[in-house]
């Protein structure tokens, strides 16, 4: 039986380990935290959102970023301090702008394909992750935003997604708790929400039942490959240990760039910080005033998810500030104020803030497939859609590894890799 190391215990690493175990491989998962899903997969916006498949490689993103650069509470914040990593990333981002439409369509296609896998896995493993299949409502306060959304809808339709324009009255009927004045919206009935941490933790337990060795609390010191085998050196406490495998899949989020460099590959991931708040709903009035349908406010770049009866998640914003995990009060405050404005009946006395680093490729498409060396593979760089795309990219990389390594317990359909333009 071929042995595979999976580096990273977030949503992509755990789904990859699960997909590989089902293909008959002996899998060892390495994670530096004590448990699965303790970093970027801990408290994201919760949306499984094909309707949010529009990539950011558009000139409007550049214009907004420049406009907001000196505004500390802006939805998109760029630290102007230069670094070679940041400069190279933005150069590649600009080079990907001509592929905006193609990459948006491709992302929508992948997001739709991911649903079937994720729901099937959750059902077969009995994972409760606060799934709500109530759709996602995009809200717009002005005509310009609404009309841009119409153009995006045409691209999403090319990827196979159906969503419809709705009037302010229809928006109120879809989510009666929403307050404010809006120009219109778009509603995607097929989208859903859920708790990424609950799902990943549940699937990690399923991995262990399938024989995956989950080695938590082990810091990766180095990785290497001679082209025929891959090695992983870890530190646990004061001890270091090196293990050798037939192959390796790097699913390490923002750490993937440094690991890829050790393996002779360029994976230009930049850490884009996002923030969230989890609003606890301890009283009946707050529970009644909080939305059940998930929202995406395109103007403020905020998303919402109702997680069970007693939690309401609001997340978003993008901060280009390097490997910085600080939770800034001036970035959390707009999220709380947004709740108070749009859902005034919700108490914000009990709010838990969080920040995580999204692993973003310059073209907004994940890196899925082989590296330069035959036994090295990648499933990383999903950006703000890691939760949405994770199941399908895990299935894809599982097929690639199976085709490359062979000798697994079952046959699988051929993989269809995403084409990462520019």
GROMACS .gro file of C-alpha atoms in nm:
model
  422
    1UNK     CA    1   0.000   0.000   0.000
    2UNK     CA    2   0.142   0.338  -0.104
    3UNK     CA    3   0.202   0.589   0.175
    4UNK     CA    4   0.100   0.956   0.141
    5UNK     CA    5   0.180   1.250   0.368
    6UNK     CA    6  -0.076   1.531   0.381
    7UNK     CA    7   0.062   1.858   0.517
    8UNK     CA    8  -0.203   2.068   0.691
    9UNK     CA    9  -0.507   1.991   0.906
   10UNK     CA   10  -0.746   2.260   0.784
   11UNK     CA   11  -1.042   2.205   0.554
   12UNK     CA   12  -0.830   2.127   0.246
   13UNK     CA   13  -0.592   1.896   0.428
   14UNK     CA   14  -0.864   1.697   0.600
   15UNK     CA   15  -1.078   1.662   0.288
   16UNK     CA   16  -0.767   1.558   0.094
   17UNK     CA   17  -0.677   1.295   0.355
   18UNK     CA   18  -1.034   1.164   0.341
   19UNK     CA   19  -1.034   1.144  -0.040
   20UNK     CA   20  -0.697   0.966  -0.045
   21UNK     CA   21  -0.799   0.718   0.225
   22UNK     CA   22  -1.106   0.627   0.020
   23UNK     CA   23  -0.873   0.556  -0.272
   24UNK     CA   24  -0.686   0.297  -0.071
   25UNK     CA   25  -0.374   0.490   0.029
   26UNK     CA   26  -0.208   0.479   0.369
   27UNK     CA   27  -0.235   0.844   0.476
   28UNK     CA   28  -0.055   1.039   0.747
   29UNK     CA   29  -0.179   1.393   0.816
   30UNK     CA   30   0.050   1.646   0.982
   31UNK     CA   31  -0.090   1.948   1.167
   32UNK     CA   32   0.098   2.185   1.397
   33UNK     CA   33  -0.207   2.265   1.611
   34UNK     CA   34  -0.343   2.023   1.872
   35UNK     CA   35  -0.664   1.974   1.673
   36UNK     CA   36  -0.792   2.001   1.317
   37UNK     CA   37  -0.932   2.329   1.182
   38UNK     CA   38  -0.782   2.563   1.440
   39UNK     CA   39  -0.658   2.837   1.206
   40UNK     CA   40  -0.824   2.969   0.887
   41UNK     CA   41  -1.081   2.687   0.905
   42UNK     CA   42  -1.195   2.787   1.253
   43UNK     CA   43  -1.444   3.073   1.221
   44UNK     CA   44  -1.496   3.183   0.861
   45UNK     CA   45  -1.816   3.328   0.715
   46UNK     CA   46  -1.977   2.986   0.683
   47UNK     CA   47  -2.104   3.027   0.328
   48UNK     CA   48  -2.097   2.742   0.076
   49UNK     CA   49  -2.137   2.998  -0.195
   50UNK     CA   50  -2.115   2.932  -0.564
   51UNK     CA   51  -2.278   3.274  -0.597
   52UNK     CA   52  -1.958   3.430  -0.456
   53UNK     CA   53  -1.742   3.278  -0.729
   54UNK     CA   54  -1.655   3.612  -0.891
   55UNK     CA   55  -1.277   3.643  -0.879
   56UNK     CA   56  -1.122   3.967  -0.755
   57UNK     CA   57  -0.895   4.020  -1.058
   58UNK     CA   58  -1.088   4.319  -1.189
   59UNK     CA   59  -0.985   4.681  -1.232
   60UNK     CA   60  -1.257   4.789  -0.988
   61UNK     CA   61  -1.070   4.603  -0.712
   62UNK     CA   62  -0.758   4.809  -0.780
   63UNK     CA   63  -0.956   5.135  -0.779
   64UNK     CA   64  -1.127   5.049  -0.450
   65UNK     CA   65  -0.801   4.941  -0.290
   66UNK     CA   66  -0.632   5.270  -0.375
   67UNK     CA   67  -0.934   5.469  -0.257
   68UNK     CA   68  -0.949   5.286   0.077
   69UNK     CA   69  -0.573   5.263   0.142
   70UNK     CA   70  -0.568   5.527   0.416
   71UNK     CA   71  -0.901   5.430   0.573
   72UNK     CA   72  -0.841   5.189   0.861
   73UNK     CA   73  -1.194   5.047   0.865
   74UNK     CA   74  -1.223   5.000   0.486
   75UNK     CA   75  -1.352   4.667   0.350
   76UNK     CA   76  -1.024   4.624   0.160
   77UNK     CA   77  -0.709   4.748   0.332
   78UNK     CA   78  -0.360   4.746   0.183
   79UNK     CA   79  -0.056   4.811   0.397
   80UNK     CA   80   0.156   5.033   0.164
   81UNK     CA   81   0.484   4.905   0.310
   82UNK     CA   82   0.652   4.725   0.017
   83UNK     CA   83   0.790   4.372   0.017
   84UNK     CA   84   0.911   4.156  -0.269
   85UNK     CA   85   0.640   3.901  -0.194
   86UNK     CA   86   0.365   4.162  -0.206
   87UNK     CA   87   0.500   4.327  -0.521
   88UNK     CA   88   0.538   3.999  -0.708
   89UNK     CA   89   0.190   3.889  -0.601
   90UNK     CA   90   0.025   4.209  -0.723
   91UNK     CA   91   0.214   4.196  -1.052
   92UNK     CA   92   0.072   3.850  -1.112
   93UNK     CA   93  -0.270   3.973  -0.994
   94UNK     CA   94  -0.261   4.245  -1.261
   95UNK     CA   95  -0.153   3.991  -1.522
   96UNK     CA   96  -0.460   3.781  -1.439
   97UNK     CA   97  -0.711   4.062  -1.499
   98UNK     CA   98  -0.763   3.969  -1.868
   99UNK     CA   99  -0.875   3.624  -1.747
  100UNK     CA  100  -1.136   3.761  -1.504
  101UNK     CA  101  -1.437   3.623  -1.692
  102UNK     CA  102  -1.286   3.282  -1.766
  103UNK     CA  103  -1.170   3.231  -1.408
  104UNK     CA  104  -1.505   3.342  -1.263
  105UNK     CA  105  -1.687   3.086  -1.479
  106UNK     CA  106  -1.438   2.814  -1.382
  107UNK     CA  107  -1.473   2.893  -1.011
  108UNK     CA  108  -1.853   2.874  -1.034
  109UNK     CA  109  -1.829   2.537  -1.206
  110UNK     CA  110  -1.602   2.402  -0.935
  111UNK     CA  111  -1.821   2.537  -0.656
  112UNK     CA  112  -2.129   2.365  -0.794
  113UNK     CA  113  -1.942   2.036  -0.831
  114UNK     CA  114  -1.817   2.062  -0.472
  115UNK     CA  115  -2.167   2.055  -0.321
  116UNK     CA  116  -2.242   1.696  -0.412
  117UNK     CA  117  -1.921   1.565  -0.257
  118UNK     CA  118  -1.948   1.765   0.065
  119UNK     CA  119  -2.311   1.682   0.133
  120UNK     CA  120  -2.254   1.313   0.050
  121UNK     CA  121  -1.953   1.294   0.283
  122UNK     CA  122  -2.140   1.464   0.568
  123UNK     CA  123  -2.438   1.231   0.526
  124UNK     CA  124  -2.232   0.912   0.502
  125UNK     CA  125  -2.022   1.003   0.808
  126UNK     CA  126  -2.310   1.147   1.012
  127UNK     CA  127  -2.151   1.491   1.054
  128UNK     CA  128  -2.371   1.763   1.206
  129UNK     CA  129  -2.229   2.100   1.103
  130UNK     CA  130  -2.530   2.333   1.136
  131UNK     CA  131  -2.611   2.302   0.766
  132UNK     CA  132  -2.878   2.544   0.645
  133UNK     CA  133  -2.995   2.510   0.286
  134UNK     CA  134  -3.183   2.840   0.274
  135UNK     CA  135  -2.996   3.007  -0.012
  136UNK     CA  136  -2.781   3.322  -0.017
  137UNK     CA  137  -2.917   3.671  -0.076
  138UNK     CA  138  -2.680   3.934  -0.223
  139UNK     CA  139  -2.791   4.284  -0.126
  140UNK     CA  140  -2.721   4.614  -0.308
  141UNK     CA  141  -2.781   4.970  -0.195
  142UNK     CA  142  -2.731   5.143  -0.529
  143UNK     CA  143  -2.795   5.092  -0.899
  144UNK     CA  144  -2.428   5.060  -0.995
  145UNK     CA  145  -2.369   4.767  -0.762
  146UNK     CA  146  -2.690   4.597  -0.872
  147UNK     CA  147  -2.607   4.635  -1.241
  148UNK     CA  148  -2.257   4.497  -1.192
  149UNK     CA  149  -2.417   4.200  -1.018
  150UNK     CA  150  -2.629   4.145  -1.327
  151UNK     CA  151  -2.315   4.111  -1.538
  152UNK     CA  152  -2.165   3.873  -1.283
  153UNK     CA  153  -2.483   3.665  -1.294
  154UNK     CA  154  -2.432   3.612  -1.666
  155UNK     CA  155  -2.085   3.471  -1.596
  156UNK     CA  156  -2.212   3.251  -1.315
  157UNK     CA  157  -2.481   3.117  -1.547
  158UNK     CA  158  -2.206   3.008  -1.789
  159UNK     CA  159  -2.065   2.806  -1.501
  160UNK     CA  160  -2.404   2.643  -1.444
  161UNK     CA  161  -2.536   2.852  -1.155
  162UNK     CA  162  -2.891   2.982  -1.143
  163UNK     CA  163  -2.962   3.297  -0.945
  164UNK     CA  164  -3.235   3.556  -0.987
  165UNK     CA  165  -3.276   3.926  -0.940
  166UNK     CA  166  -3.515   4.028  -0.663
  167UNK     CA  167  -3.686   4.356  -0.574
  168UNK     CA  168  -3.662   4.520  -0.230
  169UNK     CA  169  -4.006   4.378  -0.148
  170UNK     CA  170  -3.895   4.030  -0.251
  171UNK     CA  171  -3.581   4.070  -0.042
  172UNK     CA  172  -3.799   4.148   0.259
  173UNK     CA  173  -4.006   3.838   0.192
  174UNK     CA  174  -3.693   3.620   0.163
  175UNK     CA  175  -3.541   3.756   0.488
  176UNK     CA  176  -3.796   3.953   0.693
  177UNK     CA  177  -3.546   4.052   0.965
  178UNK     CA  178  -3.330   4.262   0.728
  179UNK     CA  179  -3.353   4.638   0.793
  180UNK     CA  180  -3.244   4.919   0.565
  181UNK     CA  181  -3.307   5.070   0.222
  182UNK     CA  182  -3.188   4.869  -0.077
  183UNK     CA  183  -3.195   4.908  -0.454
  184UNK     CA  184  -3.234   4.535  -0.514
  185UNK     CA  185  -3.071   4.198  -0.472
  186UNK     CA  186  -2.984   3.862  -0.622
  187UNK     CA  187  -3.095   3.536  -0.466
  188UNK     CA  188  -2.928   3.197  -0.512
  189UNK     CA  189  -3.158   2.929  -0.374
  190UNK     CA  190  -2.907   2.646  -0.424
  191UNK     CA  191  -2.640   2.795  -0.194
  192UNK     CA  192  -2.613   2.705   0.173
  193UNK     CA  193  -2.419   2.765   0.495
  194UNK     CA  194  -2.257   2.562   0.769
  195UNK     CA  195  -1.994   2.560   1.042
  196UNK     CA  196  -1.657   2.485   0.880
  197UNK     CA  197  -1.496   2.396   1.212
  198UNK     CA  198  -1.764   2.142   1.301
  199UNK     CA  199  -1.748   1.984   0.956
  200UNK     CA  200  -1.369   1.962   0.945
  201UNK     CA  201  -1.350   1.821   1.297
  202UNK     CA  202  -1.615   1.563   1.212
  203UNK     CA  203  -1.441   1.463   0.889
  204UNK     CA  204  -1.105   1.440   1.071
  205UNK     CA  205  -1.263   1.187   1.307
  206UNK     CA  206  -1.396   0.998   1.005
  207UNK     CA  207  -1.043   0.998   0.859
  208UNK     CA  208  -0.911   0.831   1.171
  209UNK     CA  209  -1.183   0.567   1.148
  210UNK     CA  210  -1.059   0.500   0.793
  211UNK     CA  211  -0.705   0.447   0.922
  212UNK     CA  212  -0.554   0.792   0.863
  213UNK     CA  213  -0.282   0.871   1.115
  214UNK     CA  214  -0.350   1.226   1.232
  215UNK     CA  215  -0.034   1.363   1.389
  216UNK     CA  216  -0.135   1.681   1.569
  217UNK     CA  217   0.085   1.922   1.760
  218UNK     CA  218   0.380   1.867   1.526
  219UNK     CA  219   0.551   2.164   1.370
  220UNK     CA  220   0.689   2.110   1.020
  221UNK     CA  221   1.063   2.181   1.025
  222UNK     CA  222   1.129   2.092   0.661
  223UNK     CA  223   1.005   1.892   0.364
  224UNK     CA  224   1.209   1.732   0.087
  225UNK     CA  225   1.184   1.500  -0.210
  226UNK     CA  226   1.434   1.312  -0.425
  227UNK     CA  227   1.173   1.261  -0.696
  228UNK     CA  228   1.098   0.906  -0.588
  229UNK     CA  229   1.006   0.962  -0.223
  230UNK     CA  230   0.908   1.256  -0.003
  231UNK     CA  231   1.025   1.324   0.350
  232UNK     CA  232   0.876   1.529   0.631
  233UNK     CA  233   1.074   1.648   0.932
  234UNK     CA  234   0.868   1.759   1.230
  235UNK     CA  235   0.937   1.901   1.574
  236UNK     CA  236   0.735   1.800   1.877
  237UNK     CA  237   0.863   1.965   2.188
  238UNK     CA  238   1.243   1.937   2.182
  239UNK     CA  239   1.250   1.632   1.956
  240UNK     CA  240   1.270   1.622   1.576
  241UNK     CA  241   1.176   1.327   1.359
  242UNK     CA  242   1.195   1.257   0.986
  243UNK     CA  243   0.947   1.027   0.811
  244UNK     CA  244   0.959   0.910   0.449
  245UNK     CA  245   0.658   0.854   0.221
  246UNK     CA  246   0.584   0.750  -0.134
  247UNK     CA  247   0.425   1.091  -0.199
  248UNK     CA  248   0.325   1.417  -0.035
  249UNK     CA  249   0.031   1.655  -0.078
  250UNK     CA  250   0.085   2.012   0.047
  251UNK     CA  251  -0.239   2.160   0.187
  252UNK     CA  252  -0.080   2.402   0.430
  253UNK     CA  253  -0.267   2.725   0.355
  254UNK     CA  254  -0.047   3.032   0.380
  255UNK     CA  255   0.251   2.815   0.479
  256UNK     CA  256   0.235   2.638   0.141
  257UNK     CA  257   0.449   2.899  -0.032
  258UNK     CA  258   0.752   2.837   0.191
  259UNK     CA  259   0.708   2.460   0.179
  260UNK     CA  260   0.678   2.467  -0.200
  261UNK     CA  261   1.005   2.662  -0.224
  262UNK     CA  262   1.181   2.381  -0.033
  263UNK     CA  263   1.042   2.136  -0.288
  264UNK     CA  264   1.153   2.340  -0.590
  265UNK     CA  265   0.809   2.480  -0.676
  266UNK     CA  266   0.668   2.832  -0.696
  267UNK     CA  267   0.328   2.866  -0.530
  268UNK     CA  268   0.284   3.240  -0.484
  269UNK     CA  269   0.025   3.245  -0.208
  270UNK     CA  270  -0.028   3.570  -0.016
  271UNK     CA  271  -0.194   3.578   0.328
  272UNK     CA  272  -0.505   3.795   0.302
  273UNK     CA  273  -0.648   3.853   0.648
  274UNK     CA  274  -1.020   3.827   0.705
  275UNK     CA  275  -1.215   3.899   1.022
  276UNK     CA  276  -1.529   3.754   1.173
  277UNK     CA  277  -1.750   3.797   1.473
  278UNK     CA  278  -1.970   3.531   1.624
  279UNK     CA  279  -2.270   3.697   1.784
  280UNK     CA  280  -2.416   3.484   2.059
  281UNK     CA  281  -2.796   3.493   2.071
  282UNK     CA  282  -2.879   3.416   2.434
  283UNK     CA  283  -3.233   3.559   2.443
  284UNK     CA  284  -3.543   3.486   2.240
  285UNK     CA  285  -3.568   3.844   2.108
  286UNK     CA  286  -3.219   3.823   1.954
  287UNK     CA  287  -3.286   3.481   1.807
  288UNK     CA  288  -3.604   3.609   1.644
  289UNK     CA  289  -3.430   3.923   1.510
  290UNK     CA  290  -3.132   3.740   1.355
  291UNK     CA  291  -3.153   3.626   0.992
  292UNK     CA  292  -3.188   3.264   0.886
  293UNK     CA  293  -3.112   3.325   0.517
  294UNK     CA  294  -2.744   3.394   0.450
  295UNK     CA  295  -2.653   3.740   0.320
  296UNK     CA  296  -2.369   3.892   0.122
  297UNK     CA  297  -2.342   4.271   0.130
  298UNK     CA  298  -2.132   4.360  -0.173
  299UNK     CA  299  -2.073   4.720  -0.065
  300UNK     CA  300  -1.921   4.631   0.273
  301UNK     CA  301  -1.791   4.289   0.160
  302UNK     CA  302  -1.955   4.118   0.456
  303UNK     CA  303  -2.126   3.779   0.468
  304UNK     CA  304  -2.350   3.621   0.728
  305UNK     CA  305  -2.445   3.273   0.841
  306UNK     CA  306  -2.690   3.152   1.104
  307UNK     CA  307  -2.517   2.868   1.286
  308UNK     CA  308  -2.780   2.678   1.478
  309UNK     CA  309  -3.030   2.869   1.686
  310UNK     CA  310  -2.792   3.054   1.916
  311UNK     CA  311  -2.507   3.181   1.694
  312UNK     CA  312  -2.490   3.439   1.417
  313UNK     CA  313  -2.165   3.473   1.220
  314UNK     CA  314  -2.063   3.790   1.032
  315UNK     CA  315  -1.736   3.785   0.839
  316UNK     CA  316  -1.547   3.957   0.564
  317UNK     CA  317  -1.304   4.236   0.477
  318UNK     CA  318  -0.963   4.181   0.320
  319UNK     CA  319  -0.636   4.305   0.468
  320UNK     CA  320  -0.303   4.279   0.283
  321UNK     CA  321  -0.066   4.305   0.577
  322UNK     CA  322   0.166   4.005   0.559
  323UNK     CA  323   0.163   3.717   0.807
  324UNK     CA  324  -0.012   3.921   1.073
  325UNK     CA  325  -0.287   3.758   1.280
  326UNK     CA  326  -0.357   4.049   1.515
  327UNK     CA  327  -0.726   4.114   1.580
  328UNK     CA  328  -0.764   4.490   1.537
  329UNK     CA  329  -1.047   4.671   1.711
  330UNK     CA  330  -1.086   4.917   1.421
  331UNK     CA  331  -1.145   4.621   1.187
  332UNK     CA  332  -1.391   4.445   1.418
  333UNK     CA  333  -1.597   4.756   1.496
  334UNK     CA  334  -1.750   4.788   1.145
  335UNK     CA  335  -1.878   4.430   1.168
  336UNK     CA  336  -2.056   4.502   1.494
  337UNK     CA  337  -2.195   4.830   1.362
  338UNK     CA  338  -2.321   4.649   1.051
  339UNK     CA  339  -2.518   4.408   1.270
  340UNK     CA  340  -2.664   4.697   1.469
  341UNK     CA  341  -2.765   4.874   1.145
  342UNK     CA  342  -2.910   4.579   0.952
  343UNK     CA  343  -3.047   4.378   1.246
  344UNK     CA  344  -3.118   4.628   1.525
  345UNK     CA  345  -3.309   4.373   1.732
  346UNK     CA  346  -3.000   4.154   1.775
  347UNK     CA  347  -2.809   4.206   2.098
  348UNK     CA  348  -2.435   4.260   2.047
  349UNK     CA  349  -2.344   4.226   2.414
  350UNK     CA  350  -2.178   3.890   2.355
  351UNK     CA  351  -1.953   3.902   2.048
  352UNK     CA  352  -1.649   3.681   1.986
  353UNK     CA  353  -1.395   3.834   1.740
  354UNK     CA  354  -1.160   3.629   1.521
  355UNK     CA  355  -0.910   3.676   1.239
  356UNK     CA  356  -0.764   3.429   0.990
  357UNK     CA  357  -0.528   3.438   0.693
  358UNK     CA  358  -0.681   3.334   0.362
  359UNK     CA  359  -0.427   3.165   0.130
  360UNK     CA  360  -0.474   3.349  -0.198
  361UNK     CA  361  -0.317   3.286  -0.537
  362UNK     CA  362  -0.285   3.593  -0.763
  363UNK     CA  363  -0.539   3.461  -1.015
  364UNK     CA  364  -0.784   3.355  -0.738
  365UNK     CA  365  -0.779   2.990  -0.851
  366UNK     CA  366  -0.644   2.718  -0.621
  367UNK     CA  367  -0.326   2.528  -0.704
  368UNK     CA  368  -0.445   2.170  -0.754
  369UNK     CA  369  -0.221   1.903  -0.903
  370UNK     CA  370   0.139   1.787  -0.930
  371UNK     CA  371   0.458   1.975  -0.852
  372UNK     CA  372   0.784   1.956  -1.042
  373UNK     CA  373   0.883   1.632  -0.871
  374UNK     CA  374   0.674   1.320  -0.949
  375UNK     CA  375   0.581   1.245  -0.588
  376UNK     CA  376   0.484   1.599  -0.484
  377UNK     CA  377   0.130   1.736  -0.519
  378UNK     CA  378  -0.061   2.048  -0.412
  379UNK     CA  379  -0.411   2.132  -0.301
  380UNK     CA  380  -0.387   2.486  -0.167
  381UNK     CA  381  -0.444   2.855  -0.236
  382UNK     CA  382  -0.826   2.858  -0.225
  383UNK     CA  383  -0.850   3.213  -0.091
  384UNK     CA  384  -1.192   3.313   0.037
  385UNK     CA  385  -1.356   3.002  -0.111
  386UNK     CA  386  -1.170   2.723   0.069
  387UNK     CA  387  -1.486   2.601   0.243
  388UNK     CA  388  -1.687   2.621  -0.079
  389UNK     CA  389  -1.434   2.445  -0.306
  390UNK     CA  390  -1.265   2.204  -0.063
  391UNK     CA  391  -1.457   1.885  -0.142
  392UNK     CA  392  -1.415   1.902  -0.518
  393UNK     CA  393  -1.046   1.994  -0.514
  394UNK     CA  394  -0.980   1.711  -0.267
  395UNK     CA  395  -1.154   1.473  -0.505
  396UNK     CA  396  -0.953   1.613  -0.796
  397UNK     CA  397  -0.615   1.580  -0.626
  398UNK     CA  398  -0.712   1.234  -0.506
  399UNK     CA  399  -0.761   1.127  -0.866
  400UNK     CA  400  -0.434   1.290  -0.974
  401UNK     CA  401  -0.240   1.107  -0.703
  402UNK     CA  402  -0.414   0.780  -0.791
  403UNK     CA  403  -0.328   0.816  -1.159
  404UNK     CA  404   0.032   0.910  -1.080
  405UNK     CA  405   0.102   0.660  -0.801
  406UNK     CA  406  -0.133   0.374  -0.893
  407UNK     CA  407  -0.175   0.073  -0.665
  408UNK     CA  408  -0.487   0.176  -0.477
  409UNK     CA  409  -0.791  -0.025  -0.380
  410UNK     CA  410  -1.047   0.111  -0.622
  411UNK     CA  411  -1.074   0.270  -0.962
  412UNK     CA  412  -1.174   0.634  -0.985
  413UNK     CA  413  -1.305   0.854  -1.261
  414UNK     CA  414  -1.044   1.063  -1.448
  415UNK     CA  415  -0.959   1.394  -1.286
  416UNK     CA  416  -1.047   1.724  -1.446
  417UNK     CA  417  -0.799   1.985  -1.333
  418UNK     CA  418  -0.874   2.351  -1.313
  419UNK     CA  419  -0.675   2.558  -1.560
  420UNK     CA  420  -0.513   2.840  -1.368
  421UNK     CA  421  -0.491   3.124  -1.620
  422UNK     CA  422  -0.209   3.373  -1.566
   0.00000   0.00000   0.00000
